[in-house]
Coordinates of C-alpha atoms in Angstrom, one line a residue:
Chain A
M720 CA 84.4 -106.0 -40.6
Q721 CA 84.4 -104.3 -43.6
D722 CA 86.7 -101.7 -42.5
I723 CA 89.3 -104.3 -41.5
T724 CA 89.3 -106.1 -44.6
R725 CA 90.0 -102.2 -45.9
N726 CA 93.0 -101.8 -43.5
L727 CA 94.8 -104.8 -43.7
S728 CA 96.0 -103.3 -47.3
S729 CA 99.0 -101.3 -46.5
R730 CA 101.8 -103.2 -44.0
R731 CA 101.5 -100.0 -42.0
D732 CA 98.3 -100.4 -41.2
L733 CA 98.5 -104.5 -40.3
L734 CA 101.4 -103.3 -38.0
S735 CA 98.8 -101.1 -36.3
M736 CA 96.1 -103.7 -36.1
T737 CA 97.7 -106.5 -35.1
G738 CA 99.1 -103.9 -32.0
K739 CA 95.1 -102.9 -31.4
T740 CA 94.3 -106.7 -31.6
L741 CA 97.1 -107.6 -28.9
S742 CA 96.4 -104.5 -26.6
L743 CA 92.3 -105.5 -26.9
A744 CA 93.5 -109.1 -26.0
A745 CA 95.6 -107.7 -23.5
V746 CA 92.6 -105.2 -22.0
S747 CA 90.4 -108.3 -21.7
L748 CA 92.4 -110.1 -20.0
V749 CA 93.7 -107.5 -17.5
I750 CA 89.8 -106.4 -16.8
G751 CA 88.5 -110.4 -16.7
R752 CA 91.2 -110.4 -13.7
E753 CA 90.3 -107.8 -11.9
I754 CA 86.5 -108.6 -12.5
K755 CA 87.8 -112.1 -10.7
T756 CA 89.6 -109.9 -7.8
A757 CA 86.8 -107.7 -7.4
S758 CA 84.3 -110.2 -6.8
A759 CA 86.6 -112.3 -4.5
A760 CA 87.3 -108.8 -2.6
D761 CA 83.4 -108.3 -2.5
L762 CA 82.6 -111.4 -1.3
S763 CA 85.3 -111.1 1.4
Q764 CA 83.4 -107.3 2.3
D765 CA 80.1 -108.3 2.6
I766 CA 81.5 -111.4 4.8
A767 CA 83.4 -108.9 7.1
I768 CA 79.9 -106.3 7.1
L769 CA 77.5 -109.1 8.1
N770 CA 80.1 -110.6 10.6
A771 CA 79.3 -107.3 12.2
A772 CA 75.8 -108.0 12.0
I773 CA 76.5 -111.2 13.7
A774 CA 77.8 -109.2 16.4
L775 CA 75.4 -107.0 16.5
E776 CA 73.0 -109.8 17.3
H777 CA 75.1 -111.6 19.2
E778 CA 75.1 -108.5 21.9
G779 CA 71.2 -108.4 21.5
I780 CA 70.7 -111.6 22.2
A781 CA 72.8 -110.8 25.6
A782 CA 71.2 -107.8 26.5
Y783 CA 67.7 -109.6 26.7
Q784 CA 69.3 -112.7 28.4
I785 CA 70.7 -109.9 31.0
A786 CA 67.3 -108.3 31.3
A787 CA 65.5 -111.3 31.7
T788 CA 67.3 -112.3 34.5
S789 CA 67.7 -108.7 36.2
G790 CA 64.6 -109.4 38.5
L791 CA 63.4 -105.9 37.6
L792 CA 61.2 -106.7 35.0
Q793 CA 57.6 -107.8 35.6
P794 CA 56.6 -110.8 34.4
A795 CA 54.3 -109.2 30.9
I796 CA 57.7 -107.3 29.8
V797 CA 59.7 -110.6 30.7
D798 CA 57.7 -112.8 28.3
I799 CA 57.8 -109.5 25.6
G800 CA 61.9 -109.8 26.1
V801 CA 62.4 -113.6 25.1
A802 CA 59.8 -112.9 22.2
F803 CA 61.9 -110.1 20.9
Q804 CA 65.1 -112.2 21.8
G805 CA 63.7 -115.4 19.6
H806 CA 64.0 -113.1 16.6
H807 CA 67.4 -111.9 17.1
K808 CA 68.0 -115.3 17.5
G809 CA 66.6 -115.8 14.2
H810 CA 68.6 -113.3 12.4
R811 CA 71.4 -114.4 13.7
D812 CA 71.1 -117.5 12.5
I813 CA 70.3 -116.4 9.1
L814 CA 73.8 -113.8 8.8
V815 CA 75.6 -117.0 10.4
K816 CA 74.2 -119.5 7.4
A817 CA 75.2 -116.4 4.8
V818 CA 78.6 -115.8 6.4
E819 CA 79.2 -119.9 6.1
T820 CA 77.8 -119.6 2.6
L821 CA 80.2 -117.3 1.5
G822 CA 83.2 -119.1 2.9
G823 CA 84.1 -116.8 5.9
T824 CA 84.0 -117.8 9.7
P825 CA 81.1 -116.8 12.0
A826 CA 82.2 -114.0 14.6
I827 CA 81.4 -115.9 18.0
E828 CA 79.6 -114.4 21.2
K829 CA 81.6 -113.0 23.9
S830 CA 80.6 -114.0 27.6
L831 CA 77.7 -113.0 29.3
E832 CA 79.9 -110.9 32.2
E833 CA 81.7 -108.8 28.9
Y834 CA 78.5 -108.2 27.3
A835 CA 77.2 -106.5 30.5
R836 CA 79.8 -104.6 31.6
N837 CA 79.7 -103.3 27.8
I838 CA 76.0 -102.5 28.0
K839 CA 76.8 -100.8 31.9
A840 CA 74.1 -103.1 32.7
E841 CA 75.4 -102.3 36.6
T842 CA 73.7 -98.9 36.1
L843 CA 70.2 -100.7 35.7
K844 CA 68.0 -99.6 38.5
N845 CA 64.7 -100.6 37.4
Q846 CA 62.0 -101.7 34.6
T847 CA 62.1 -98.1 32.9
D848 CA 65.7 -98.2 33.0
V849 CA 66.1 -101.8 31.4
L850 CA 63.0 -100.7 28.6
R851 CA 65.0 -97.4 28.2
L852 CA 68.8 -99.6 27.2
A853 CA 66.6 -102.0 25.1
L854 CA 64.5 -99.3 23.3
D855 CA 68.3 -97.3 22.6
L856 CA 69.7 -100.6 21.6
E857 CA 66.7 -101.8 18.9
R858 CA 66.8 -97.9 17.2
G859 CA 70.3 -98.4 17.1
A860 CA 70.0 -101.7 15.4
A861 CA 67.7 -100.3 12.7
N862 CA 69.2 -97.8 11.8
A863 CA 72.8 -99.9 11.7
Y864 CA 70.9 -102.3 9.2
L865 CA 69.7 -99.0 6.9
G866 CA 73.1 -97.5 6.6
L867 CA 74.9 -100.5 6.1
I868 CA 72.3 -101.9 3.0
P869 CA 74.4 -99.7 0.0
S870 CA 77.7 -101.5 1.1
L871 CA 76.4 -104.8 1.3
G872 CA 76.1 -106.9 -1.9
N873 CA 72.2 -106.5 -3.6
D874 CA 72.1 -110.7 -2.4
F875 CA 71.9 -109.3 1.1
H876 CA 69.7 -106.0 1.1
Q877 CA 66.5 -107.8 1.4
I878 CA 67.3 -109.6 3.9
A879 CA 69.2 -106.1 6.0
A880 CA 66.1 -104.5 5.2
Q881 CA 63.6 -107.2 6.9
M882 CA 66.3 -107.3 9.8
A883 CA 65.6 -103.3 10.2
A884 CA 62.2 -104.1 10.2
D885 CA 62.2 -106.6 12.8
E886 CA 64.4 -103.7 14.7
S887 CA 61.8 -100.7 14.4
F888 CA 59.3 -103.4 15.4
H889 CA 60.8 -103.8 18.5
A890 CA 61.5 -100.1 18.9
A891 CA 57.9 -99.6 18.3
I892 CA 56.3 -101.6 20.9
L893 CA 59.2 -100.5 23.5
A894 CA 58.6 -96.5 23.0
N895 CA 55.3 -97.2 23.2
A896 CA 55.6 -99.3 26.7
L897 CA 57.6 -96.3 27.8
G898 CA 54.8 -94.4 26.9
E899 CA 56.6 -92.2 24.3
P900 CA 55.3 -90.6 21.7
I901 CA 54.3 -91.5 17.9
P902 CA 57.2 -89.1 16.1
K903 CA 55.5 -86.8 13.4
A904 CA 57.8 -86.4 11.4
A905 CA 58.3 -89.5 8.2
L906 CA 61.2 -91.6 8.1
L907 CA 61.5 -92.5 11.5
F908 CA 64.4 -94.5 10.6
G909 CA 68.0 -94.4 8.3
Chain B
M1332 CA 31.5 -105.7 16.4
K1333 CA 29.8 -102.3 17.5
R1334 CA 33.2 -101.2 19.5
R1335 CA 35.3 -102.1 16.7
L1336 CA 32.8 -99.6 14.4
N1337 CA 33.2 -97.0 16.5
I1338 CA 37.3 -97.3 17.4
M1339 CA 37.7 -97.4 12.9
L1340 CA 35.2 -93.9 13.4
Y1341 CA 37.7 -93.0 15.8
V1342 CA 40.8 -93.7 14.1
C1343 CA 39.4 -91.9 10.8
A1344 CA 38.0 -88.7 12.7
V1345 CA 41.9 -88.8 14.0
L1346 CA 43.3 -89.5 10.9
M1347 CA 40.9 -86.6 9.2
S1348 CA 41.9 -84.2 11.8
G1349 CA 45.4 -85.0 10.6
E1350 CA 47.2 -84.7 14.2
V1351 CA 48.9 -87.3 13.2
F1352 CA 50.3 -87.0 10.3
A1353 CA 50.4 -83.3 10.5
N1354 CA 52.8 -81.9 8.1
D1355 CA 56.1 -81.3 10.5
A1356 CA 59.3 -81.9 8.3
A1357 CA 60.7 -78.5 9.6
K1358 CA 61.1 -80.7 12.8
S1359 CA 62.9 -83.6 11.5
E1360 CA 65.6 -84.8 13.7
G1361 CA 68.0 -85.1 10.5
T1362 CA 68.7 -81.2 10.4
V1363 CA 71.4 -80.4 12.5
P1364 CA 72.1 -76.6 12.6
M1365 CA 75.8 -75.5 11.8
Q1366 CA 78.4 -76.0 14.1
M1367 CA 79.4 -73.6 16.0
I1368 CA 82.6 -73.0 16.6
S1369 CA 84.3 -70.2 18.6
E1370 CA 87.4 -68.4 17.6
G1371 CA 88.2 -66.5 20.7
D1372 CA 91.1 -67.4 22.4
S1373 CA 89.4 -68.3 25.8
V1374 CA 86.8 -70.9 24.3
P1375 CA 88.8 -74.2 23.2
P1376 CA 88.1 -74.2 19.0
N1377 CA 86.4 -77.0 19.9
A1378 CA 83.7 -76.1 22.5
V1379 CA 79.9 -76.3 21.3
S1380 CA 77.3 -74.9 23.7
D1381 CA 75.5 -77.2 26.0
E1382 CA 72.0 -77.4 23.6
Q1383 CA 74.4 -77.8 20.2
R1384 CA 76.2 -80.9 22.3
V1385 CA 73.0 -82.7 23.7
K1386 CA 71.7 -82.8 20.2
N1387 CA 74.7 -84.6 18.7
E1388 CA 75.1 -87.0 21.4
K1389 CA 71.9 -88.1 21.1
L1390 CA 72.2 -88.0 17.3
Y1391 CA 75.5 -89.9 18.1
R1392 CA 73.2 -92.8 20.3
Q1393 CA 70.9 -93.5 17.2
R1394 CA 73.2 -93.4 14.6
C1395 CA 76.4 -95.2 16.2
G1396 CA 74.8 -96.4 19.5
A1397 CA 74.2 -99.9 18.6
C1398 CA 77.9 -100.9 17.6
H1399 CA 80.2 -98.4 19.1
A1400 CA 80.6 -97.1 22.6
L1401 CA 82.7 -94.2 24.1
D1402 CA 84.6 -96.4 26.6
S1403 CA 84.1 -99.8 25.8
N1404 CA 85.2 -102.1 22.8
R1405 CA 81.7 -103.4 21.4
I1406 CA 80.8 -104.0 17.8
G1407 CA 83.4 -101.8 16.9
P1408 CA 85.8 -99.9 19.4
R1409 CA 85.4 -97.4 21.9
H1410 CA 85.2 -93.7 20.5
R1411 CA 87.0 -91.8 23.5
D1412 CA 89.6 -90.0 22.5
I1413 CA 89.7 -91.5 18.9
Y1414 CA 89.9 -88.0 17.3
G1415 CA 93.2 -87.2 16.4
Q1416 CA 94.5 -90.9 16.9
K1417 CA 95.5 -93.0 14.3
A1418 CA 93.1 -95.4 12.4
G1419 CA 93.1 -98.8 14.3
S1420 CA 94.7 -98.3 17.3
V1421 CA 92.6 -98.5 20.3
S1422 CA 93.7 -101.5 22.4
G1423 CA 92.1 -104.5 22.7
F1424 CA 89.7 -104.4 19.6
N1425 CA 89.9 -106.8 17.1
Y1426 CA 90.5 -104.8 14.0
S1427 CA 89.4 -106.0 10.6
E1428 CA 93.1 -106.2 8.3
A1429 CA 91.8 -103.0 6.3
L1430 CA 92.2 -100.6 9.1
Q1431 CA 95.0 -102.4 10.9
N1432 CA 96.9 -101.0 7.5
L1433 CA 95.2 -97.7 7.5
D1434 CA 97.5 -94.8 7.6
V1435 CA 95.5 -92.5 8.4
I1436 CA 94.7 -89.8 11.1
W1437 CA 91.4 -89.1 12.5
T1438 CA 90.5 -85.7 12.0
D1439 CA 87.2 -83.7 10.4
V1440 CA 88.8 -84.5 6.7
T1441 CA 89.2 -88.1 7.2
L1442 CA 86.1 -89.1 9.5
D1443 CA 83.8 -87.2 6.8
E1444 CA 85.1 -89.6 4.2
W1445 CA 84.9 -92.8 6.3
L1446 CA 81.1 -92.1 7.3
K1447 CA 80.4 -91.5 4.0
N1448 CA 81.8 -94.7 3.2
P1449 CA 84.1 -96.6 4.8
T1450 CA 84.1 -99.7 2.6
A1451 CA 85.2 -97.3 -0.2
F1452 CA 87.7 -95.7 2.4
A1453 CA 88.9 -98.6 3.4
K1454 CA 88.2 -101.8 1.2
G1455 CA 87.4 -104.8 3.5
T1456 CA 86.2 -103.0 6.6
S1457 CA 83.8 -104.5 8.8
M1458 CA 82.2 -101.3 9.4
G1459 CA 79.3 -101.0 6.6
F1460 CA 77.1 -98.2 8.1
R1461 CA 76.9 -95.0 5.8
L1462 CA 76.1 -92.1 7.0
R1463 CA 74.4 -90.6 4.3
K1464 CA 74.0 -86.6 5.5
A1465 CA 76.4 -83.8 6.0
S1466 CA 74.7 -82.8 8.6
E1467 CA 74.2 -85.5 10.5
R1468 CA 78.4 -85.9 9.6
K1469 CA 79.4 -83.4 10.7
A1470 CA 77.7 -83.6 14.0
V1471 CA 78.3 -86.6 15.0
I1472 CA 82.5 -85.6 13.7
Q1473 CA 82.1 -82.7 16.1
Y1474 CA 80.6 -84.6 19.1
L1475 CA 83.6 -87.2 18.6
K1476 CA 85.9 -84.0 18.8
S1477 CA 84.5 -82.7 22.0
L1478 CA 85.2 -86.4 23.3
S1479 CA 89.1 -86.4 22.6
R1480 CA 92.3 -85.2 24.2
Y1481 CA 93.7 -85.2 21.0
S1482 CA 91.5 -82.9 19.1
E1483 CA 93.8 -79.8 18.5

């Protein structure tokens, strides 16, 4: 404050001060606008990433549907699959709600036939094949969620981590059903 | 009750014996040996040993396999022949605007940047997945390269 009064003593200083004031005002305008555009961009960035996660959950739900109706599984294994599918439906619902809240349009699911083709369902010959595929998808999904946390806005970090935890729970059960040994090194995912 | 106690004792014994928590960090799957590229004329430059290829494929399945396949469009586009091609050019895949407008050919360098931080490389992309470890990026890129007829 004191400095300003002193600077006003000469005309040149006054001019330069005005210049500074103006440019400061201009800068804050620009920054203000940039902050606004940035947050809009961040919102649509989150929508895009969350929609990819919805697509992932759609595929997971379909994969368990295909598995449960394949006739390749023992009833007890079908029950496990149905429970896991329920978790994936829960994830989907949460993600759909999040995308809608952000003003986006949630990704829609493809046909069951298309999912069957994409995951090469025709190559599944027995229960072990099905369990292997499920394990691959769940392990991949756990890693996928962990890997996209840093790209998501802070608001979604915890939910993405929770979903990664659910997928790793599924992976653990499936690996155990397949008789896989417990991995020795820490940080099993991510 | 007695049985539960026995189980607990057993678990403690196993824990104390160190079998379960053996310090085995050296075996971590995260470490991928250096790329082996032959400079010889008779071997294509992107040739890798079978062993390396198996490792790369496993890593690819674990890191990318939730969303990508080699021959079908899933959450992300199919990956065969993507190396050496322009971004956003797989037919039948519904790309984000960011990828459609991305004027980039996929090479060692561009793929590395992309996998490090896709949303910084192409703001607005629907791929948020980052591959943090440089060694893993290298292995996965090597794998994609080995599967492309545009890799020269």
